[in-house]
C-alpha cells in the first residue's frame, strides 16, 4: 500500500504561493515556485528563503553523550565547543557512508556532566541514522566497542523530527534581513556555529550554516511558529529581493558550490576516503571512544588511498549545450574512465556542469580529451577543480 507523503508546517504557505510540489524522501516539498533559474540567481545575488523541515533532527544527551557520538560517528565530537557545529559522517562497520551529518553542541558550558547535541541527518537517511545511533547507544553485540564495555552508553537518543521546522535564508542579503528581525549577535556568529535567540518574536536556534555556497542562516523553530516566521522574513526581505526558493534551485546551488549529495557523491558503497573526504575521519579522539565503528575498515581505506588512489571527484564543464546526468559514463580515448554523479545546467556559469568520479590519470584540471557519453555521443567536457563557484568574502 502506498503511504501519503508527510507535510511540513509550511505546506499551506507553499500551496498558496503556487509552488510545484514533489515527493522527496517521503515528504511533499516545494520543487519551485516559478522559475528555478530566477530562484537560483536570487540566492546568488540577493536572498532566498527555503523550507527544509524535511531534515532529520536527532537529540543525543546524557553523561556519556560524547562517548556515544565519538563511538558512533567518524569525527571528533568531543572537541566541539558549546554553540559550535561540525560536519561529519556516520559509517557502517565496513567503512561505507551511511550519511553525512551536521552535529550541533547545545546545552550549557557550565554543565559538562550533561552535554546535549543535535544531529541533523538528510531526510532520506534520517531513520537509518536514528536506528544506527539507537543501536550503538544500546550496546549492540555486533559492535566491538560494546563488547569491550559489556553494556551500552549512559546517553539518550531522541527522535526530534516532529519537534522542529527548519527555515533557511541564504544569500548575500541574508545577514541584513535577519538582523532586521532579531537582536541576536549575528556579527559574532561564526560559520558553523549556532546560538539560541528570538527571530520575529519566535524562539529559534540560529545557525550560520547552509547548502548553497552563500552566506546564510538556518533557523530551527517549533512547527507551530513556522508560518509566523516565514511571513516575517518575507516581509523583512521584500525590499532587497528575497524570494521563496525550492529544492530544485537548492540542488543547482550546491552543485555549483561543489557540495556532495548523499545518494550521488556519497553512498554506502564508498568510504570517506573514496569520496575525497578522508579529512572528516579522526582516528585519534579526545574521549575514550577512539575505537569507533568502522575504524579498522577506514584505516585500511586510508592506506589504500595512499598507495593506490581511488577515482577522484572532479568538476566538468560542457563545451556544448547537452546536460549530463547522474550515471552517465565519463570517457577518454574511447574508454570509460569515470561516472557522472550529478549534473545540471549552471545558471551562474551559463553552461551545463557535472561532478564526476574519474580515474586519477584524468583528474588534473585542464586534462584534454575527456568527454561524457550522452546517449551514445561523446560530448567534450573541460576538467576543472571543485568548486565551480566560490563566493567573494
PDB file of C-alpha atoms in Angstrom, residues 54-315:
ATOM      1  CA  UNK A  54      12.152  17.510   5.984  1.00  0.00           C
ATOM      2  CA  UNK A  55      15.639  17.238   7.516  1.00  0.00           C
ATOM      3  CA  UNK A  56      16.032  14.836  10.431  1.00  0.00           C
ATOM      4  CA  UNK A  57      16.847  16.205  13.885  1.00  0.00           C
ATOM      5  CA  UNK A  58      18.045  13.726  16.498  1.00  0.00           C
ATOM      6  CA  UNK A  59      18.980  14.823  20.023  1.00  0.00           C
ATOM      7  CA  UNK A  60      21.695  12.959  21.926  1.00  0.00           C
ATOM      8  CA  UNK A  61      22.137  13.814  25.591  1.00  0.00           C
ATOM      9  CA  UNK A  62      23.358  12.413  28.886  1.00  0.00           C
ATOM     10  CA  UNK A  63      26.619  11.862  30.765  1.00  0.00           C
ATOM     11  CA  UNK A  64      28.105   9.672  28.014  1.00  0.00           C
ATOM     12  CA  UNK A  65      26.681  11.538  25.023  1.00  0.00           C
ATOM     13  CA  UNK A  66      30.187  12.482  23.857  1.00  0.00           C
ATOM     14  CA  UNK A  67      31.443   8.917  24.203  1.00  0.00           C
ATOM     15  CA  UNK A  68      28.474   7.591  22.258  1.00  0.00           C
ATOM     16  CA  UNK A  69      28.873  10.091  19.404  1.00  0.00           C
ATOM     17  CA  UNK A  70      32.629   9.592  19.234  1.00  0.00           C
ATOM     18  CA  UNK A  71      31.969   5.854  19.008  1.00  0.00           C
ATOM     19  CA  UNK A  72      29.090   6.126  16.531  1.00  0.00           C
ATOM     20  CA  UNK A  73      30.496   8.807  14.188  1.00  0.00           C
ATOM     21  CA  UNK A  74      33.853   9.262  12.466  1.00  0.00           C
ATOM     22  CA  UNK A  75      34.519  12.798  13.728  1.00  0.00           C
ATOM     23  CA  UNK A  76      35.943  14.100  16.990  1.00  0.00           C
ATOM     24  CA  UNK A  77      32.739  15.237  18.657  1.00  0.00           C
ATOM     25  CA  UNK A  78      34.433  15.831  21.999  1.00  0.00           C
ATOM     26  CA  UNK A  79      36.272  18.855  20.626  1.00  0.00           C
ATOM     27  CA  UNK A  80      33.112  20.728  19.557  1.00  0.00           C
ATOM     28  CA  UNK A  81      32.570  23.742  21.800  1.00  0.00           C
ATOM     29  CA  UNK A  82      29.170  24.849  23.050  1.00  0.00           C
ATOM     30  CA  UNK A  83      27.433  26.805  20.307  1.00  0.00           C
ATOM     31  CA  UNK A  84      29.535  25.316  17.517  1.00  0.00           C
ATOM     32  CA  UNK A  85      28.747  22.757  14.828  1.00  0.00           C
ATOM     33  CA  UNK A  86      30.731  20.225  12.815  1.00  0.00           C
ATOM     34  CA  UNK A  87      30.332  18.390   9.527  1.00  0.00           C
ATOM     35  CA  UNK A  88      30.888  14.661   9.987  1.00  0.00           C
ATOM     36  CA  UNK A  89      29.686  11.240   8.844  1.00  0.00           C
ATOM     37  CA  UNK A  90      28.242   8.029  10.206  1.00  0.00           C
ATOM     38  CA  UNK A  91      29.679   4.870   8.650  1.00  0.00           C
ATOM     39  CA  UNK A  92      28.941   1.165   8.677  1.00  0.00           C
ATOM     40  CA  UNK A  93      31.479  -1.271  10.084  1.00  0.00           C
ATOM     41  CA  UNK A  94      32.801  -1.835   6.546  1.00  0.00           C
ATOM     42  CA  UNK A  95      33.514   1.901   6.265  1.00  0.00           C
ATOM     43  CA  UNK A  96      30.649   2.668   3.883  1.00  0.00           C
ATOM     44  CA  UNK A  97      28.990   6.041   4.377  1.00  0.00           C
ATOM     45  CA  UNK A  98      25.501   5.779   5.887  1.00  0.00           C
ATOM     46  CA  UNK A  99      25.010   9.557   5.858  1.00  0.00           C
ATOM     47  CA  UNK A 100      26.790  12.865   6.165  1.00  0.00           C
ATOM     48  CA  UNK A 101      25.683  14.961   9.123  1.00  0.00           C
ATOM     49  CA  UNK A 102      25.960  18.243  10.955  1.00  0.00           C
ATOM     50  CA  UNK A 103      26.325  17.931  14.730  1.00  0.00           C
ATOM     51  CA  UNK A 104      25.494  20.938  16.911  1.00  0.00           C
ATOM     52  CA  UNK A 105      26.745  21.178  20.503  1.00  0.00           C
ATOM     53  CA  UNK A 106      23.869  22.544  22.550  1.00  0.00           C
ATOM     54  CA  UNK A 107      23.495  22.950  26.305  1.00  0.00           C
ATOM     55  CA  UNK A 108      25.342  24.860  28.943  1.00  0.00           C
ATOM     56  CA  UNK A 109      29.132  25.020  29.031  1.00  0.00           C
ATOM     57  CA  UNK A 110      28.848  25.142  32.823  1.00  0.00           C
ATOM     58  CA  UNK A 111      27.134  21.742  32.898  1.00  0.00           C
ATOM     59  CA  UNK A 112      29.627  19.431  31.194  1.00  0.00           C
ATOM     60  CA  UNK A 113      28.190  16.482  33.083  1.00  0.00           C
ATOM     61  CA  UNK A 114      25.009  16.698  30.974  1.00  0.00           C
ATOM     62  CA  UNK A 115      26.029  17.610  27.416  1.00  0.00           C
ATOM     63  CA  UNK A 116      23.426  17.813  24.662  1.00  0.00           C
ATOM     64  CA  UNK A 117      23.914  17.536  20.926  1.00  0.00           C
ATOM     65  CA  UNK A 118      21.643  17.821  17.920  1.00  0.00           C
ATOM     66  CA  UNK A 119      22.489  15.561  14.994  1.00  0.00           C
ATOM     67  CA  UNK A 120      20.955  16.723  11.703  1.00  0.00           C
ATOM     68  CA  UNK A 121      20.613  13.970   9.103  1.00  0.00           C
ATOM     69  CA  UNK A 122      19.499  14.034   5.496  1.00  0.00           C
ATOM     70  CA  UNK A 123      15.782  13.424   5.075  1.00  0.00           C
ATOM     71  CA  UNK A 124      16.322  10.240   3.070  1.00  0.00           C
ATOM     72  CA  UNK A 125      18.575   8.760   5.770  1.00  0.00           C
ATOM     73  CA  UNK A 126      17.034  10.127   8.970  1.00  0.00           C
ATOM     74  CA  UNK A 127      15.538   6.795  10.033  1.00  0.00           C
ATOM     75  CA  UNK A 128      18.753   4.936   9.181  1.00  0.00           C
ATOM     76  CA  UNK A 129      20.776   7.357  11.314  1.00  0.00           C
ATOM     77  CA  UNK A 130      18.275   7.201  14.177  1.00  0.00           C
ATOM     78  CA  UNK A 131      18.288   3.409  14.142  1.00  0.00           C
ATOM     79  CA  UNK A 132      22.090   3.243  13.999  1.00  0.00           C
ATOM     80  CA  UNK A 133      22.561   5.709  16.872  1.00  0.00           C
ATOM     81  CA  UNK A 134      19.960   3.888  18.950  1.00  0.00           C
ATOM     82  CA  UNK A 135      21.606   0.507  18.329  1.00  0.00           C
ATOM     83  CA  UNK A 136      25.064   1.868  19.099  1.00  0.00           C
ATOM     84  CA  UNK A 137      23.813   3.500  22.301  1.00  0.00           C
ATOM     85  CA  UNK A 138      22.236   0.255  23.483  1.00  0.00           C
ATOM     86  CA  UNK A 139      25.429  -1.693  23.057  1.00  0.00           C
ATOM     87  CA  UNK A 140      24.719  -3.945  20.108  1.00  0.00           C
ATOM     88  CA  UNK A 141      26.724  -7.188  20.469  1.00  0.00           C
ATOM     89  CA  UNK A 142      27.803  -6.733  16.837  1.00  0.00           C
ATOM     90  CA  UNK A 143      29.868  -3.698  17.749  1.00  0.00           C
ATOM     91  CA  UNK A 144      33.364  -4.095  19.115  1.00  0.00           C
ATOM     92  CA  UNK A 145      33.230  -1.129  21.482  1.00  0.00           C
ATOM     93  CA  UNK A 146      30.112  -2.511  23.147  1.00  0.00           C
ATOM     94  CA  UNK A 147      31.804  -5.854  23.640  1.00  0.00           C
ATOM     95  CA  UNK A 148      34.592  -4.031  25.444  1.00  0.00           C
ATOM     96  CA  UNK A 149      32.150  -2.151  27.657  1.00  0.00           C
ATOM     97  CA  UNK A 150      29.811  -5.059  28.219  1.00  0.00           C
ATOM     98  CA  UNK A 151      26.934  -2.585  28.209  1.00  0.00           C
ATOM     99  CA  UNK A 152      25.521   0.413  26.421  1.00  0.00           C
ATOM    100  CA  UNK A 153      26.251   4.106  26.861  1.00  0.00           C
ATOM    101  CA  UNK A 154      24.621   6.266  29.522  1.00  0.00           C
ATOM    102  CA  UNK A 155      23.057   8.504  26.892  1.00  0.00           C
ATOM    103  CA  UNK A 156      19.617   9.139  25.409  1.00  0.00           C
ATOM    104  CA  UNK A 157      18.924   9.180  21.670  1.00  0.00           C
ATOM    105  CA  UNK A 158      15.695  11.056  20.956  1.00  0.00           C
ATOM    106  CA  UNK A 159      13.846  11.379  17.660  1.00  0.00           C
ATOM    107  CA  UNK A 160      13.057  15.110  17.429  1.00  0.00           C
ATOM    108  CA  UNK A 161      11.963  15.240  13.798  1.00  0.00           C
ATOM    109  CA  UNK A 162       8.472  16.353  14.822  1.00  0.00           C
ATOM    110  CA  UNK A 163       9.822  18.950  17.252  1.00  0.00           C
ATOM    111  CA  UNK A 164      11.318  21.252  14.629  1.00  0.00           C
ATOM    112  CA  UNK A 165      10.528  23.157  11.495  1.00  0.00           C
ATOM    113  CA  UNK A 166      13.631  24.361   9.663  1.00  0.00           C
ATOM    114  CA  UNK A 167      13.789  27.534   7.582  1.00  0.00           C
ATOM    115  CA  UNK A 168      16.879  28.767   5.781  1.00  0.00           C
ATOM    116  CA  UNK A 169      17.568  32.257   4.480  1.00  0.00           C
ATOM    117  CA  UNK A 170      20.549  32.192   2.124  1.00  0.00           C
ATOM    118  CA  UNK A 171      22.351  34.779   0.022  1.00  0.00           C
ATOM    119  CA  UNK A 172      24.380  37.989   0.350  1.00  0.00           C
ATOM    120  CA  UNK A 173      21.392  39.936   1.714  1.00  0.00           C
ATOM    121  CA  UNK A 174      20.588  37.314   4.369  1.00  0.00           C
ATOM    122  CA  UNK A 175      22.530  38.910   7.266  1.00  0.00           C
ATOM    123  CA  UNK A 176      20.737  42.232   6.793  1.00  0.00           C
ATOM    124  CA  UNK A 177      17.340  40.555   6.505  1.00  0.00           C
ATOM    125  CA  UNK A 178      17.837  38.542   9.677  1.00  0.00           C
ATOM    126  CA  UNK A 179      19.296  41.471  11.608  1.00  0.00           C
ATOM    127  CA  UNK A 180      16.096  43.421  10.987  1.00  0.00           C
ATOM    128  CA  UNK A 181      14.006  40.844  12.872  1.00  0.00           C
ATOM    129  CA  UNK A 182      16.342  39.710  15.658  1.00  0.00           C
ATOM    130  CA  UNK A 183      18.545  41.208  18.347  1.00  0.00           C
ATOM    131  CA  UNK A 184      20.854  38.176  18.336  1.00  0.00           C
ATOM    132  CA  UNK A 185      24.552  38.879  17.776  1.00  0.00           C
ATOM    133  CA  UNK A 186      24.803  37.835  14.147  1.00  0.00           C
ATOM    134  CA  UNK A 187      28.091  39.679  13.622  1.00  0.00           C
ATOM    135  CA  UNK A 188      29.644  37.464  16.284  1.00  0.00           C
ATOM    136  CA  UNK A 189      28.106  34.281  14.908  1.00  0.00           C
ATOM    137  CA  UNK A 190      30.801  32.376  13.023  1.00  0.00           C
ATOM    138  CA  UNK A 191      30.352  29.921  10.181  1.00  0.00           C
ATOM    139  CA  UNK A 192      29.293  26.520  11.547  1.00  0.00           C
ATOM    140  CA  UNK A 193      28.090  27.974  14.811  1.00  0.00           C
ATOM    141  CA  UNK A 194      24.668  28.395  16.378  1.00  0.00           C
ATOM    142  CA  UNK A 195      23.063  30.329  19.194  1.00  0.00           C
ATOM    143  CA  UNK A 196      19.620  30.460  20.767  1.00  0.00           C
ATOM    144  CA  UNK A 197      17.713  33.652  20.065  1.00  0.00           C
ATOM    145  CA  UNK A 198      14.417  35.201  19.133  1.00  0.00           C
ATOM    146  CA  UNK A 199      13.576  35.905  15.488  1.00  0.00           C
ATOM    147  CA  UNK A 200      10.442  37.941  14.797  1.00  0.00           C
ATOM    148  CA  UNK A 201       9.252  37.049  18.285  1.00  0.00           C
ATOM    149  CA  UNK A 202       9.810  33.337  17.685  1.00  0.00           C
ATOM    150  CA  UNK A 203      12.294  31.304  19.806  1.00  0.00           C
ATOM    151  CA  UNK A 204      14.867  29.762  17.484  1.00  0.00           C
ATOM    152  CA  UNK A 205      18.221  28.090  17.229  1.00  0.00           C
ATOM    153  CA  UNK A 206      20.043  30.367  14.777  1.00  0.00           C
ATOM    154  CA  UNK A 207      22.793  28.538  12.884  1.00  0.00           C
ATOM    155  CA  UNK A 208      25.197  30.050  10.364  1.00  0.00           C
ATOM    156  CA  UNK A 209      25.137  27.051   8.066  1.00  0.00           C
ATOM    157  CA  UNK A 210      23.738  26.253   4.643  1.00  0.00           C
ATOM    158  CA  UNK A 211      23.977  24.262   1.446  1.00  0.00           C
ATOM    159  CA  UNK A 212      24.172  26.911  -1.256  1.00  0.00           C
ATOM    160  CA  UNK A 213      27.727  28.259  -1.258  1.00  0.00           C
ATOM    161  CA  UNK A 214      26.458  31.609   0.033  1.00  0.00           C
ATOM    162  CA  UNK A 215      26.412  33.203   3.460  1.00  0.00           C
ATOM    163  CA  UNK A 216      23.206  32.370   5.240  1.00  0.00           C
ATOM    164  CA  UNK A 217      21.364  31.052   8.252  1.00  0.00           C
ATOM    165  CA  UNK A 218      19.279  28.037   9.194  1.00  0.00           C
ATOM    166  CA  UNK A 219      16.560  28.600  11.783  1.00  0.00           C
ATOM    167  CA  UNK A 220      15.273  25.702  13.880  1.00  0.00           C
ATOM    168  CA  UNK A 221      11.874  26.581  15.368  1.00  0.00           C
ATOM    169  CA  UNK A 222       8.757  24.896  16.721  1.00  0.00           C
ATOM    170  CA  UNK A 223       6.451  23.809  13.877  1.00  0.00           C
ATOM    171  CA  UNK A 224       3.667  25.994  15.238  1.00  0.00           C
ATOM    172  CA  UNK A 225       5.864  29.077  14.776  1.00  0.00           C
ATOM    173  CA  UNK A 226       6.935  28.321  11.203  1.00  0.00           C
ATOM    174  CA  UNK A 227       4.232  30.278   9.348  1.00  0.00           C
ATOM    175  CA  UNK A 228       4.726  33.373  11.502  1.00  0.00           C
ATOM    176  CA  UNK A 229       8.488  33.293  10.945  1.00  0.00           C
ATOM    177  CA  UNK A 230       8.149  32.688   7.189  1.00  0.00           C
ATOM    178  CA  UNK A 231       5.835  35.672   6.844  1.00  0.00           C
ATOM    179  CA  UNK A 232       8.082  37.941   8.911  1.00  0.00           C
ATOM    180  CA  UNK A 233      11.176  37.012   6.911  1.00  0.00           C
ATOM    181  CA  UNK A 234       9.426  37.509   3.574  1.00  0.00           C
ATOM    182  CA  UNK A 235       8.217  40.927   4.692  1.00  0.00           C
ATOM    183  CA  UNK A 236      11.653  41.899   6.028  1.00  0.00           C
ATOM    184  CA  UNK A 237      13.341  40.847   2.792  1.00  0.00           C
ATOM    185  CA  UNK A 238      10.843  42.223   0.306  1.00  0.00           C
ATOM    186  CA  UNK A 239      12.762  45.449  -0.298  1.00  0.00           C
ATOM    187  CA  UNK A 240      16.050  43.625  -1.056  1.00  0.00           C
ATOM    188  CA  UNK A 241      14.674  40.933  -3.359  1.00  0.00           C
ATOM    189  CA  UNK A 242      14.126  37.939  -1.054  1.00  0.00           C
ATOM    190  CA  UNK A 243      12.178  35.193  -2.852  1.00  0.00           C
ATOM    191  CA  UNK A 244      10.849  31.792  -1.787  1.00  0.00           C
ATOM    192  CA  UNK A 245      13.159  29.086  -3.142  1.00  0.00           C
ATOM    193  CA  UNK A 246      12.555  25.388  -3.762  1.00  0.00           C
ATOM    194  CA  UNK A 247      14.534  22.174  -3.802  1.00  0.00           C
ATOM    195  CA  UNK A 248      15.381  22.435  -7.498  1.00  0.00           C
ATOM    196  CA  UNK A 249      17.491  25.568  -7.143  1.00  0.00           C
ATOM    197  CA  UNK A 250      18.955  24.250  -3.894  1.00  0.00           C
ATOM    198  CA  UNK A 251      20.390  21.392  -5.930  1.00  0.00           C
ATOM    199  CA  UNK A 252      21.944  23.621  -8.613  1.00  0.00           C
ATOM    200  CA  UNK A 253      23.317  25.937  -5.937  1.00  0.00           C
ATOM    201  CA  UNK A 254      25.023  23.108  -4.041  1.00  0.00           C
ATOM    202  CA  UNK A 255      26.262  21.632  -7.335  1.00  0.00           C
ATOM    203  CA  UNK A 256      27.968  24.902  -8.305  1.00  0.00           C
ATOM    204  CA  UNK A 257      29.470  25.045  -4.803  1.00  0.00           C
ATOM    205  CA  UNK A 258      30.839  21.508  -5.184  1.00  0.00           C
ATOM    206  CA  UNK A 259      28.951  20.210  -2.153  1.00  0.00           C
ATOM    207  CA  UNK A 260      28.284  16.455  -2.078  1.00  0.00           C
ATOM    208  CA  UNK A 261      24.784  15.000  -2.051  1.00  0.00           C
ATOM    209  CA  UNK A 262      24.041  11.677  -0.425  1.00  0.00           C
ATOM    210  CA  UNK A 263      22.945   9.125  -2.992  1.00  0.00           C
ATOM    211  CA  UNK A 264      25.082  10.832  -5.625  1.00  0.00           C
ATOM    212  CA  UNK A 265      28.618  11.753  -4.483  1.00  0.00           C
ATOM    213  CA  UNK A 266      28.225   9.813  -1.214  1.00  0.00           C
ATOM    214  CA  UNK A 267      26.871   6.261  -0.901  1.00  0.00           C
ATOM    215  CA  UNK A 268      27.102   3.200   1.335  1.00  0.00           C
ATOM    216  CA  UNK A 269      29.472   1.695  -1.251  1.00  0.00           C
ATOM    217  CA  UNK A 270      32.007   4.487  -0.729  1.00  0.00           C
ATOM    218  CA  UNK A 271      34.160   5.326   2.282  1.00  0.00           C
ATOM    219  CA  UNK A 272      35.003   8.949   3.146  1.00  0.00           C
ATOM    220  CA  UNK A 273      38.451   8.328   1.637  1.00  0.00           C
ATOM    221  CA  UNK A 274      36.916   7.161  -1.631  1.00  0.00           C
ATOM    222  CA  UNK A 275      34.908  10.384  -1.697  1.00  0.00           C
ATOM    223  CA  UNK A 276      37.938  12.588  -1.088  1.00  0.00           C
ATOM    224  CA  UNK A 277      36.652  13.478   2.367  1.00  0.00           C
ATOM    225  CA  UNK A 278      39.065  11.483   4.494  1.00  0.00           C
ATOM    226  CA  UNK A 279      39.756  14.655   6.463  1.00  0.00           C
ATOM    227  CA  UNK A 280      36.494  14.178   8.385  1.00  0.00           C
ATOM    228  CA  UNK A 281      37.755  10.883   9.843  1.00  0.00           C
ATOM    229  CA  UNK A 282      39.583  11.460  13.129  1.00  0.00           C
ATOM    230  CA  UNK A 283      41.438   8.354  14.248  1.00  0.00           C
ATOM    231  CA  UNK A 284      42.571   9.965  17.495  1.00  0.00           C
ATOM    232  CA  UNK A 285      39.783  11.438  19.585  1.00  0.00           C
ATOM    233  CA  UNK A 286      39.581  13.293  22.875  1.00  0.00           C
ATOM    234  CA  UNK A 287      37.410  10.724  24.666  1.00  0.00           C
ATOM    235  CA  UNK A 288      37.769   7.032  25.448  1.00  0.00           C
ATOM    236  CA  UNK A 289      35.822   6.108  22.297  1.00  0.00           C
ATOM    237  CA  UNK A 290      38.763   6.027  19.884  1.00  0.00           C
ATOM    238  CA  UNK A 291      37.715   2.573  18.683  1.00  0.00           C
ATOM    239  CA  UNK A 292      34.763   3.924  16.717  1.00  0.00           C
ATOM    240  CA  UNK A 293      32.502   1.986  14.370  1.00  0.00           C
ATOM    241  CA  UNK A 294      34.288   1.327  11.096  1.00  0.00           C
ATOM    242  CA  UNK A 295      37.726   2.320  12.359  1.00  0.00           C
ATOM    243  CA  UNK A 296      39.584  -0.759  11.058  1.00  0.00           C
ATOM    244  CA  UNK A 297      37.954  -0.587   7.633  1.00  0.00           C
ATOM    245  CA  UNK A 298      38.581   3.159   7.402  1.00  0.00           C
ATOM    246  CA  UNK A 299      42.227   2.757   8.382  1.00  0.00           C
ATOM    247  CA  UNK A 300      42.597   0.242   5.555  1.00  0.00           C
ATOM    248  CA  UNK A 301      40.815   2.637   3.171  1.00  0.00           C
ATOM    249  CA  UNK A 302      43.176   5.442   4.181  1.00  0.00           C
ATOM    250  CA  UNK A 303      46.170   3.215   3.438  1.00  0.00           C
ATOM    251  CA  UNK A 304      44.728   2.193   0.066  1.00  0.00           C
ATOM    252  CA  UNK A 305      44.172   5.841  -0.814  1.00  0.00           C
ATOM    253  CA  UNK A 306      47.880   6.478  -0.247  1.00  0.00           C
ATOM    254  CA  UNK A 307      49.185   3.527  -2.238  1.00  0.00           C
ATOM    255  CA  UNK A 308      46.515   3.206  -4.931  1.00  0.00           C
ATOM    256  CA  UNK A 309      44.488   6.412  -5.145  1.00  0.00           C
ATOM    257  CA  UNK A 310      40.824   5.808  -5.913  1.00  0.00           C
ATOM    258  CA  UNK A 311      38.875   7.691  -8.532  1.00  0.00           C
ATOM    259  CA  UNK A 312      38.830  11.406  -7.769  1.00  0.00           C
ATOM    260  CA  UNK A 313      35.884  13.753  -7.636  1.00  0.00           C
ATOM    261  CA  UNK A 314      36.247  16.495 -10.250  1.00  0.00           C
ATOM    262  CA  UNK A 315      34.204  19.156 -11.945  1.00  0.00           C
TER     263      UNK A 315
END
